Short mmCIF file of C-alpha atoms in Angstrom, two decimals:
data_model
loop_
_atom_site.label_atom_id
_atom_site.label_comp_id
_atom_site.label_asym_id
_atom_site.label_seq_id
_atom_site.Cartn_x
_atom_site.Cartn_y
_atom_site.Cartn_z
CA UNK A 939 0.00 0.00 0.00
CA UNK A 940 1.54 3.29 -1.05
CA UNK A 941 0.85 6.32 1.08
CA UNK A 942 -0.35 9.10 -1.27
CA UNK A 943 1.97 11.48 0.52
CA UNK A 944 4.95 9.40 -0.61
CA UNK A 945 4.61 10.73 -4.15
CA UNK A 946 4.51 14.35 -2.96
CA UNK A 947 7.64 13.76 -0.90
CA UNK A 948 9.34 11.87 -3.73
CA UNK A 949 8.64 14.81 -6.05
CA UNK A 950 10.07 17.27 -3.49
CA UNK A 951 13.24 15.21 -3.20
CA UNK A 952 13.61 14.51 -6.93
CA UNK A 953 16.55 16.91 -7.30
CA UNK A 954 18.50 15.23 -4.52
CA UNK A 955 21.05 12.62 -5.62
CA UNK A 956 21.68 10.86 -2.32
CA UNK A 957 19.71 10.83 0.92
CA UNK A 958 21.87 9.78 3.86
CA UNK A 959 20.01 9.17 7.12
CA UNK A 960 22.45 9.41 10.02
CA UNK A 961 20.90 7.13 12.54
CA UNK A 962 21.50 5.34 15.83
CA UNK A 963 19.53 2.84 17.80
CA UNK A 964 20.55 4.56 21.01
CA UNK A 965 20.64 8.26 21.91
CA UNK A 966 23.78 10.01 23.09
CA UNK A 967 26.18 8.32 20.69
CA UNK A 968 27.08 11.50 18.81
CA UNK A 969 24.71 11.05 15.88
CA UNK A 970 23.93 14.78 15.51
CA UNK A 971 27.60 15.63 15.79
CA UNK A 972 28.51 13.21 13.00
CA UNK A 973 25.59 14.36 10.83
CA UNK A 974 26.66 18.00 11.23
CA UNK A 975 30.33 17.28 10.54
CA UNK A 976 29.50 15.11 7.53
CA UNK A 977 27.27 17.78 5.99
CA UNK A 978 29.82 20.54 6.67
CA UNK A 979 32.68 18.51 5.32
CA UNK A 980 30.85 17.52 2.12
CA UNK A 981 29.88 21.16 1.54
CA UNK A 982 33.42 22.33 2.15
CA UNK A 983 34.75 20.23 -0.70
CA UNK A 984 32.22 21.65 -3.11
CA UNK A 985 29.22 19.30 -2.96
CA UNK A 986 25.74 20.78 -2.79
CA UNK A 987 24.50 19.65 0.60
CA UNK A 988 21.38 19.92 2.71
CA UNK A 989 21.19 19.13 6.41
CA UNK A 990 17.75 18.22 7.72
CA UNK A 991 17.33 17.85 11.49
CA UNK A 992 14.38 15.56 12.11
CA UNK A 993 15.40 14.44 15.60
CA UNK A 994 12.28 15.52 17.44
CA UNK A 995 13.58 13.98 20.69
CA UNK A 996 15.95 16.92 20.96
CA UNK A 997 16.95 18.72 17.78
CA UNK A 998 20.51 19.87 18.33
CA UNK A 999 22.26 20.50 15.00
CA UNK A 1000 21.37 24.21 15.27
CA UNK A 1001 23.28 24.29 18.56
CA UNK A 1002 26.20 22.25 17.18
CA UNK A 1003 26.54 24.47 14.10
CA UNK A 1004 25.76 27.68 15.99
CA UNK A 1005 23.02 28.72 13.56
CA UNK A 1006 22.02 32.26 14.60
CA UNK A 1007 18.36 32.83 15.42
CA UNK A 1008 17.97 35.32 12.56
CA UNK A 1009 18.82 32.61 10.00
CA UNK A 1010 15.36 31.32 9.13
CA UNK A 1011 13.65 29.50 6.28
CA UNK A 1012 11.65 31.58 3.80
CA UNK A 1013 8.26 30.84 2.35
CA UNK A 1014 8.10 30.60 -1.44
CA UNK A 1015 5.79 27.92 -2.85
CA UNK A 1016 6.78 25.81 0.13
CA UNK A 1017 9.64 26.43 2.51
CA UNK A 1018 13.11 27.37 1.27
CA UNK A 1019 15.89 26.40 3.70
CA UNK A 1020 18.38 29.13 4.59
CA UNK A 1021 22.03 28.71 3.66
CA UNK A 1022 24.44 28.49 6.57
CA UNK A 1023 28.14 27.63 6.26
CA UNK A 1024 27.51 26.55 2.69
CA UNK A 1025 24.69 24.18 3.68
CA UNK A 1026 20.98 24.30 3.03
CA UNK A 1027 19.86 24.02 6.62
CA UNK A 1028 16.49 22.92 7.89
CA UNK A 1029 15.33 21.76 11.29
CA UNK A 1030 12.17 20.66 13.04
CA UNK A 1031 13.16 23.28 15.62
CA UNK A 1032 11.87 25.98 13.26
CA UNK A 1033 8.39 24.49 13.60
CA UNK A 1034 8.14 22.81 16.98
CA UNK A 1035 10.42 25.40 18.55
CA UNK A 1036 12.73 25.06 21.50
CA UNK A 1037 9.82 24.97 23.90
CA UNK A 1038 9.27 22.04 26.21
CA UNK A 1039 5.82 21.13 24.87
CA UNK A 1040 6.03 17.45 24.06
CA UNK A 1041 4.53 16.18 20.85
CA UNK A 1042 2.27 13.15 20.95
CA UNK A 1043 3.01 10.36 18.45
CA UNK A 1044 0.62 11.40 15.70
CA UNK A 1045 1.67 15.06 16.01
CA UNK A 1046 5.27 14.01 15.45
CA UNK A 1047 4.34 11.98 12.39
CA UNK A 1048 2.32 14.86 11.02
CA UNK A 1049 5.11 17.36 11.64
CA UNK A 1050 7.67 15.14 9.89
CA UNK A 1051 5.42 14.50 6.91
CA UNK A 1052 4.48 18.16 6.65
CA UNK A 1053 8.11 19.26 6.69
CA UNK A 1054 9.13 16.65 4.12
CA UNK A 1055 6.25 17.70 1.88
CA UNK A 1056 6.89 21.44 1.92
CA UNK A 1057 10.66 21.84 1.99
CA UNK A 1058 12.21 22.99 -1.31
CA UNK A 1059 15.69 21.52 -1.39
CA UNK A 1060 16.29 22.09 -5.09
CA UNK A 1061 19.32 20.36 -6.60
CA UNK A 1062 21.54 18.64 -4.04
CA UNK A 1063 24.31 16.09 -4.22
CA UNK A 1064 23.60 15.02 -0.66
CA UNK A 1065 20.78 15.45 1.80
CA UNK A 1066 22.03 14.47 5.26
CA UNK A 1067 19.19 13.72 7.68
CA UNK A 1068 19.75 13.77 11.43
CA UNK A 1069 17.31 11.01 12.34
CA UNK A 1070 15.39 10.47 15.57
CA UNK A 1071 17.09 7.75 17.64
CA UNK A 1072 15.62 4.31 17.99
CA UNK A 1073 13.21 2.38 15.86
CA UNK A 1074 9.98 4.09 16.86
CA UNK A 1075 7.12 5.48 14.83
CA UNK A 1076 9.07 8.42 13.41
CA UNK A 1077 11.81 6.21 11.99
CA UNK A 1078 9.22 3.85 10.51
CA UNK A 1079 7.41 6.78 8.92
CA UNK A 1080 10.59 8.12 7.38
CA UNK A 1081 11.50 4.70 6.01
CA UNK A 1082 8.05 4.43 4.51
CA UNK A 1083 7.81 7.94 3.09
CA UNK A 1084 11.31 8.74 1.87
CA UNK A 1085 12.27 6.61 -1.11
CA UNK A 1086 15.99 6.09 -1.73
CA UNK A 1087 16.86 6.72 1.94
CA UNK A 1088 20.16 5.10 2.95
CA UNK A 1089 21.29 4.57 6.51
CA UNK A 1090 24.59 5.48 8.11
CA UNK A 1091 24.63 3.81 11.51
CA UNK A 1092 26.40 5.45 14.45
CA UNK A 1093 27.30 3.56 17.60
CA UNK A 1094 29.81 3.84 20.43
CA UNK A 1095 32.14 1.07 21.62
CA UNK A 1096 29.74 0.37 24.52
CA UNK A 1097 28.02 -2.99 24.32
CA UNK A 1098 24.86 -1.26 25.56
CA UNK A 1099 24.81 0.99 22.51
CA UNK A 1100 25.70 -1.80 20.14
CA UNK A 1101 23.00 -4.12 21.51
CA UNK A 1102 20.41 -1.52 20.50
CA UNK A 1103 22.11 -0.97 17.14
CA UNK A 1104 21.81 -4.69 16.41
CA UNK A 1105 18.04 -4.48 16.81
CA UNK A 1106 17.89 -1.45 14.57
CA UNK A 1107 19.96 -3.17 11.90
CA UNK A 1108 17.77 -6.28 12.06
CA UNK A 1109 14.73 -4.07 11.48
CA UNK A 1110 16.33 -2.14 8.61
CA UNK A 1111 17.39 -5.39 6.96
CA UNK A 1112 13.89 -6.76 7.32
CA UNK A 1113 12.58 -3.61 5.63
CA UNK A 1114 15.28 -4.07 2.93
CA UNK A 1115 16.76 -0.62 3.60
CA UNK A 1116 20.25 0.06 2.24
CA UNK A 1117 22.87 0.57 4.95
CA UNK A 1118 25.98 2.58 4.06
CA UNK A 1119 27.89 1.18 7.03
CA UNK A 1120 28.71 1.50 10.71
CA UNK A 1121 30.74 4.26 12.37
CA UNK A 1122 32.07 3.68 15.87
CA UNK A 1123 32.18 7.02 17.67
CA UNK A 1124 34.00 8.08 20.87
CA UNK A 1125 36.52 5.26 20.70
CA UNK A 1126 38.99 5.09 23.58
CA UNK A 1127 40.97 1.95 22.80
CA UNK A 1128 41.75 -0.45 19.98
CA UNK A 1129 39.12 -3.10 20.76
CA UNK A 1130 37.72 -4.81 17.66
CA UNK A 1131 34.39 -5.81 19.22
CA UNK A 1132 32.17 -3.50 17.19
CA UNK A 1133 34.14 -4.06 13.99
CA UNK A 1134 33.85 -7.84 14.27
CA UNK A 1135 30.18 -7.68 15.27
CA UNK A 1136 29.39 -5.33 12.35
CA UNK A 1137 31.00 -7.62 9.80
CA UNK A 1138 29.14 -10.55 11.33
CA UNK A 1139 25.89 -8.67 10.67
CA UNK A 1140 26.98 -8.29 7.04
CA UNK A 1141 27.61 -4.55 7.42
CA UNK A 1142 30.49 -2.45 6.27
CA UNK A 1143 32.55 -1.16 9.20
CA UNK A 1144 33.50 2.29 7.95
CA UNK A 1145 35.81 3.13 10.82
CA UNK A 1146 36.07 4.68 14.21
CA UNK A 1147 36.21 8.24 15.53
CA UNK A 1148 38.50 8.66 18.55
CA UNK A 1149 37.01 10.25 21.66
CA UNK A 1150 38.08 13.89 21.64
CA UNK A 1151 37.28 16.24 24.54
CA UNK A 1152 37.69 19.18 22.13
CA UNK A 1153 34.38 18.25 20.49
CA UNK A 1154 32.44 19.73 23.43
CA UNK A 1155 34.36 23.01 23.12
CA UNK A 1156 33.67 23.09 19.39
CA UNK A 1157 29.89 23.19 19.85
CA UNK A 1158 28.58 26.27 18.06
CA UNK A 1159 31.72 26.66 15.96
CA UNK A 1160 31.77 24.80 12.61
CA UNK A 1161 35.40 25.59 11.88
CA UNK A 1162 36.53 24.23 15.24
CA UNK A 1163 34.31 21.18 14.78
CA UNK A 1164 36.03 20.25 11.52
CA UNK A 1165 39.31 20.49 13.39
CA UNK A 1166 38.34 17.91 16.04
CA UNK A 1167 38.66 14.13 15.76
CA UNK A 1168 35.07 14.06 14.50
CA UNK A 1169 35.78 16.50 11.68
CA UNK A 1170 39.04 14.80 10.77
CA UNK A 1171 37.35 11.40 10.56
CA UNK A 1172 35.04 12.56 7.80
CA UNK A 1173 37.40 11.59 4.93
CA UNK A 1174 36.66 7.91 5.39
CA UNK A 1175 32.97 8.43 6.01
CA UNK A 1176 32.55 10.67 2.97
CA UNK A 1177 34.25 8.04 0.83
CA UNK A 1178 31.73 5.44 1.96
CA UNK A 1179 28.82 7.84 1.60
CA UNK A 1180 29.83 8.52 -2.01
CA UNK A 1181 30.08 4.86 -2.98
CA UNK A 1182 26.77 4.07 -4.54
CA UNK A 1183 25.79 0.55 -3.54
CA UNK B 739 -10.16 13.57 33.99
CA UNK B 740 -8.92 10.50 35.82
CA UNK B 741 -8.06 7.48 33.74
CA UNK B 742 -9.89 4.48 35.27
CA UNK B 743 -6.67 2.51 34.96
CA UNK B 744 -4.97 4.92 37.35
CA UNK B 745 -6.86 3.43 40.29
CA UNK B 746 -5.86 -0.12 39.34
CA UNK B 747 -2.23 0.96 39.11
CA UNK B 748 -2.46 2.96 42.34
CA UNK B 749 -3.82 -0.14 44.10
CA UNK B 750 -0.98 -2.28 42.69
CA UNK B 751 1.59 0.22 43.95
CA UNK B 752 -0.06 0.80 47.33
CA UNK B 753 2.59 -1.20 49.22
CA UNK B 754 5.43 0.84 47.72
CA UNK B 755 6.70 3.73 49.86
CA UNK B 756 8.66 5.66 47.27
CA UNK B 757 8.60 5.57 43.49
CA UNK B 758 11.78 7.00 41.99
CA UNK B 759 11.74 7.48 38.21
CA UNK B 760 15.31 7.69 36.94
CA UNK B 761 14.95 9.84 33.91
CA UNK B 762 16.86 11.80 31.29
CA UNK B 763 15.85 14.09 28.50
CA UNK B 764 18.54 12.64 26.31
CA UNK B 765 19.58 9.03 25.72
CA UNK B 766 23.09 7.73 26.33
CA UNK B 767 23.72 9.65 29.56
CA UNK B 768 23.97 6.55 31.75
CA UNK B 769 20.39 6.57 33.06
CA UNK B 770 20.05 2.77 33.13
CA UNK B 771 23.44 2.44 34.75
CA UNK B 772 22.50 4.85 37.55
CA UNK B 773 19.07 3.23 38.00
CA UNK B 774 20.68 -0.21 38.31
CA UNK B 775 23.37 0.96 40.73
CA UNK B 776 20.85 2.89 42.83
CA UNK B 777 18.53 -0.12 43.15
CA UNK B 778 21.42 -2.49 43.93
CA UNK B 779 22.91 -0.13 46.44
CA UNK B 780 19.62 0.49 48.26
CA UNK B 781 18.97 -3.28 48.40
CA UNK B 782 22.47 -3.96 49.69
CA UNK B 783 21.90 -1.79 52.75
CA UNK B 784 18.70 -3.64 53.61
CA UNK B 785 15.92 -1.69 51.91
CA UNK B 786 13.22 -3.61 50.07
CA UNK B 787 13.72 -2.54 46.48
CA UNK B 788 12.15 -3.14 43.10
CA UNK B 789 13.74 -2.26 39.78
CA UNK B 790 11.34 -1.76 36.88
CA UNK B 791 12.81 -1.31 33.40
CA UNK B 792 10.31 0.59 31.30
CA UNK B 793 12.77 1.96 28.76
CA UNK B 794 11.17 0.54 25.64
CA UNK B 795 13.69 2.37 23.43
CA UNK B 796 16.25 -0.22 24.50
CA UNK B 797 15.75 -1.99 27.82
CA UNK B 798 19.24 -2.63 29.15
CA UNK B 799 19.15 -3.14 32.93
CA UNK B 800 19.03 -6.92 32.39
CA UNK B 801 22.31 -6.63 30.49
CA UNK B 802 23.83 -4.27 33.09
CA UNK B 803 22.88 -6.54 36.00
CA UNK B 804 23.60 -9.75 34.08
CA UNK B 805 20.16 -11.22 34.84
CA UNK B 806 20.32 -14.83 33.57
CA UNK B 807 17.67 -15.85 31.03
CA UNK B 808 16.24 -18.48 33.38
CA UNK B 809 15.31 -15.79 35.93
CA UNK B 810 11.76 -14.99 34.90
CA UNK B 811 8.63 -13.53 36.46
CA UNK B 812 5.96 -15.96 37.66
CA UNK B 813 2.23 -15.72 37.19
CA UNK B 814 0.16 -15.68 40.36
CA UNK B 815 -2.88 -13.38 40.34
CA UNK B 816 -0.82 -11.02 38.20
CA UNK B 817 2.90 -11.16 37.59
CA UNK B 818 5.36 -11.69 40.44
CA UNK B 819 8.82 -10.25 39.70
CA UNK B 820 11.76 -12.59 40.27
CA UNK B 821 14.36 -11.72 42.90
CA UNK B 822 17.84 -11.08 41.57
CA UNK B 823 20.73 -9.73 43.66
CA UNK B 824 18.27 -8.89 46.42
CA UNK B 825 16.03 -6.87 44.07
CA UNK B 826 12.56 -7.52 42.77
CA UNK B 827 13.36 -7.25 39.10
CA UNK B 828 10.97 -6.57 36.27
CA UNK B 829 11.53 -5.45 32.71
CA UNK B 830 9.56 -4.73 29.57
CA UNK B 831 12.04 -7.08 27.93
CA UNK B 832 10.12 -10.03 29.41
CA UNK B 833 7.14 -9.00 27.33
CA UNK B 834 8.38 -7.24 24.23
CA UNK B 835 11.47 -9.45 24.10
CA UNK B 836 14.88 -8.71 22.68
CA UNK B 837 13.58 -8.93 19.16
CA UNK B 838 13.84 -6.00 16.77
CA UNK B 839 10.09 -5.62 16.21
CA UNK B 840 9.38 -1.97 16.84
CA UNK B 841 6.33 -1.01 18.84
CA UNK B 842 4.03 1.68 17.51
CA UNK B 843 3.03 4.44 19.95
CA UNK B 844 -0.24 2.97 21.16
CA UNK B 845 1.31 -0.49 21.56
CA UNK B 846 3.97 1.01 23.80
CA UNK B 847 1.37 2.79 25.92
CA UNK B 848 -0.66 -0.38 26.19
CA UNK B 849 2.37 -2.46 27.13
CA UNK B 850 3.40 0.02 29.85
CA UNK B 851 -0.11 0.24 31.28
CA UNK B 852 -0.55 -3.53 31.17
CA UNK B 853 2.73 -4.12 32.98
CA UNK B 854 1.95 -1.49 35.62
CA UNK B 855 -1.49 -3.00 36.15
CA UNK B 856 -0.44 -6.61 36.57
CA UNK B 857 2.89 -6.52 38.42
CA UNK B 858 2.72 -7.58 42.08
CA UNK B 859 5.44 -5.64 43.83
CA UNK B 860 4.21 -6.28 47.35
CA UNK B 861 5.79 -4.20 50.12
CA UNK B 862 8.73 -2.11 48.96
CA UNK B 863 10.67 0.78 50.43
CA UNK B 864 11.70 1.88 46.94
CA UNK B 865 10.58 1.16 43.43
CA UNK B 866 13.24 2.43 41.03
CA UNK B 867 11.94 2.89 37.48
CA UNK B 868 14.29 3.05 34.53
CA UNK B 869 12.29 5.49 32.42
CA UNK B 870 12.21 5.90 28.65
CA UNK B 871 14.34 8.89 27.61
CA UNK B 872 12.78 12.10 26.44
CA UNK B 873 9.37 13.60 27.00
CA UNK B 874 7.37 11.54 24.58
CA UNK B 875 4.09 9.68 24.95
CA UNK B 876 5.44 7.00 27.24
CA UNK B 877 6.76 9.49 29.78
CA UNK B 878 3.51 11.43 29.68
CA UNK B 879 1.55 8.22 30.26
CA UNK B 880 3.68 7.27 33.23
CA UNK B 881 3.31 10.72 34.74
CA UNK B 882 -0.43 10.47 34.31
CA UNK B 883 -0.88 6.92 35.54
CA UNK B 884 1.61 6.55 38.37
CA UNK B 885 0.65 8.67 41.36
CA UNK B 886 3.45 9.66 43.75
CA UNK B 887 6.11 9.29 41.03
CA UNK B 888 9.24 11.39 41.76
CA UNK B 889 11.92 12.19 39.22
CA UNK B 890 15.66 11.78 39.53
CA UNK B 891 17.19 13.57 36.55
CA UNK B 892 20.38 12.29 34.95
CA UNK B 893 22.48 14.41 32.62
CA UNK B 894 26.07 14.56 31.44
CA UNK B 895 28.29 17.67 31.46
CA UNK B 896 27.60 18.15 27.73
CA UNK B 897 25.56 21.22 26.93
CA UNK B 898 23.71 19.15 24.32
CA UNK B 899 22.45 16.79 27.02
CA UNK B 900 21.65 19.59 29.42
CA UNK B 901 19.72 21.57 26.81
CA UNK B 902 17.35 18.61 26.48
CA UNK B 903 17.20 18.17 30.25
CA UNK B 904 16.07 21.78 30.58
CA UNK B 905 13.08 21.08 28.36
CA UNK B 906 12.24 17.98 30.33
CA UNK B 907 12.43 19.87 33.62
CA UNK B 908 10.22 22.65 32.26
CA UNK B 909 7.63 20.05 31.33
CA UNK B 910 7.82 18.23 34.68
CA UNK B 911 7.47 21.53 36.53
CA UNK B 912 4.47 22.44 34.40
CA UNK B 913 2.92 19.08 35.32
CA UNK B 914 3.82 19.78 38.98
CA UNK B 915 5.89 16.61 39.28
CA UNK B 916 8.29 16.36 42.23
CA UNK B 917 11.95 16.29 41.22
CA UNK B 918 14.43 14.69 43.63
CA UNK B 919 17.35 16.44 41.96
CA UNK B 920 19.95 16.37 39.20
CA UNK B 921 22.88 13.97 38.90
CA UNK B 922 25.70 14.85 36.51
CA UNK B 923 27.14 11.63 35.12
CA UNK B 924 30.46 10.94 33.32
CA UNK B 925 32.14 14.06 34.62
CA UNK B 926 35.67 14.66 33.36
CA UNK B 927 36.55 18.00 34.93
CA UNK B 928 35.49 20.38 37.67
CA UNK B 929 33.29 22.68 35.59
CA UNK B 930 30.29 24.07 37.51
CA UNK B 931 28.10 24.68 34.45
CA UNK B 932 25.49 22.02 35.17
CA UNK B 933 25.48 22.72 38.90
CA UNK B 934 24.88 26.43 38.38
CA UNK B 935 22.27 25.82 35.68
CA UNK B 936 20.44 23.28 37.89
CA UNK B 937 20.23 25.67 40.82
CA UNK B 938 19.02 28.36 38.45
CA UNK B 939 16.16 26.05 37.46
CA UNK B 940 15.33 25.70 41.16
CA UNK B 941 16.55 22.10 41.28
CA UNK B 942 18.71 20.36 43.80
CA UNK B 943 22.12 19.47 42.35
CA UNK B 944 22.75 16.12 44.02
CA UNK B 945 26.28 15.72 42.73
CA UNK B 946 28.43 14.33 39.98
CA UNK B 947 29.69 10.88 39.04
CA UNK B 948 33.20 10.89 37.60
CA UNK B 949 33.72 9.24 34.22
CA UNK B 950 35.10 5.77 34.90
CA UNK B 951 36.18 3.44 32.07
CA UNK B 952 35.73 0.49 34.46
CA UNK B 953 31.94 0.92 34.18
CA UNK B 954 31.94 -0.70 30.73
CA UNK B 955 33.89 -3.69 32.06
CA UNK B 956 31.43 -4.01 34.95
CA UNK B 957 28.44 -4.60 32.66
CA UNK B 958 26.85 -7.88 33.65
CA UNK B 959 28.52 -7.96 37.06
CA UNK B 960 26.64 -6.21 39.91
CA UNK B 961 29.49 -6.54 42.41
CA UNK B 962 31.94 -4.93 40.01
CA UNK B 963 29.41 -2.21 39.20
CA UNK B 964 29.12 -1.19 42.85
CA UNK B 965 32.90 -0.92 42.88
CA UNK B 966 33.05 1.62 40.01
CA UNK B 967 32.68 5.38 40.28
CA UNK B 968 28.96 4.93 39.57
CA UNK B 969 28.50 2.50 42.46
CA UNK B 970 30.60 4.58 44.81
CA UNK B 971 28.59 7.72 44.04
CA UNK B 972 25.38 6.16 45.30
CA UNK B 973 25.83 7.32 48.92
CA UNK B 974 24.93 10.89 48.03
CA UNK B 975 22.16 9.88 45.65
CA UNK B 976 20.58 7.50 48.17
CA UNK B 977 20.61 10.26 50.75
CA UNK B 978 18.67 12.55 48.42
CA UNK B 979 16.33 9.76 47.37
CA UNK B 980 15.48 9.08 51.02
CA UNK B 981 14.71 12.70 51.87
CA UNK B 982 10.99 12.98 51.53
CA UNK B 983 10.18 16.37 50.04
#
């Protein structure tokens, strides 16, 4: 059964070559940080890039990038994302705001669908989506509504994070979703646990990002962010993101 | 409007003196770790304690405590939690399983309500609940259905985590929920940012838990866990948890 809204969304995204959903089973693994750095880094080398923050559990890319409050989308037959640091930037935060009002499940779905249906991305090489964590309704909706979505999975070395990632991967495989690979963030040692476990799941292990205390200081400063271990690890990740499966 | 199920749940929890919901706006801050250590530590000093894992986004206390698969609840006019390490232990994982099947919003609500309605805790000094992260439907349901629930808020020093915590606190205050205080987990330095910000929000800053790499190695081993920085920080947290507001 095809949702009629799928075709509207497909049309809106028709000028976008690749849609990379940066995703994690578990929160707090650095997903938004990696999504921001990936988008920045792709833009810096000349790709046309959009960054779309759909993490309704706590949108944070606007904090990570330091997007000033006066940078706002414009209305013009839909919503046109503002350009910031060479990116087309769009976030749920523009619509649900930074207020504490929680959204109930159907409101979240409606907000995501609405935003996907009205945003004018134009021609992009990459649309990087900062996904909600977990495998809840919002993730299922995005999988269902966004054709050609590909998943980049972020985990940490912690077995607690990876246990949740395994469930997420099982679900994505069941839904026949393409997975770009696994990135192991905040790595403190040389343990191969996640690498071995990823390969066992049939996934590409893209690489690890060393834990770097400078990342916290770089919040709000894109140039500093690209100079941290996260920013410097983007070479490998970009290479994988560009390889069409 | 009172939900008729509230009275069933209230009756079920009538033998429980204190209900402490260990909660965090953001995932990955060590909420489940603190909930597990708090429950273990309270039980070790002779309190009657239950631990209830309601984090449907990735129940993990059974992994943290190393609860063997043959330890299962029994049916007897409801569900009787098994005893493990001196705790009455109950988890959503017994019902939704470790499988990747995602639950849609209403299924989650129904599962939570069902579990709250059928579990026989008996007489407890403390029921520690490992809450779902965020301020989504499940948290709202628990707030609505569990009378006398009190919140223990876990954050990390990261401003990204604390930004989300602020929203959660604003919501809890709006709903007039009692908050035991704030615990700052995985602390690496002596910065006072979270302490100052907590006091500014009118919250008690209970203290910090230093980052300790031994925590990861202690997963699955309750004795080791109590010997990490997390376990050793429980003295202060227990003191706050025992202070009736």
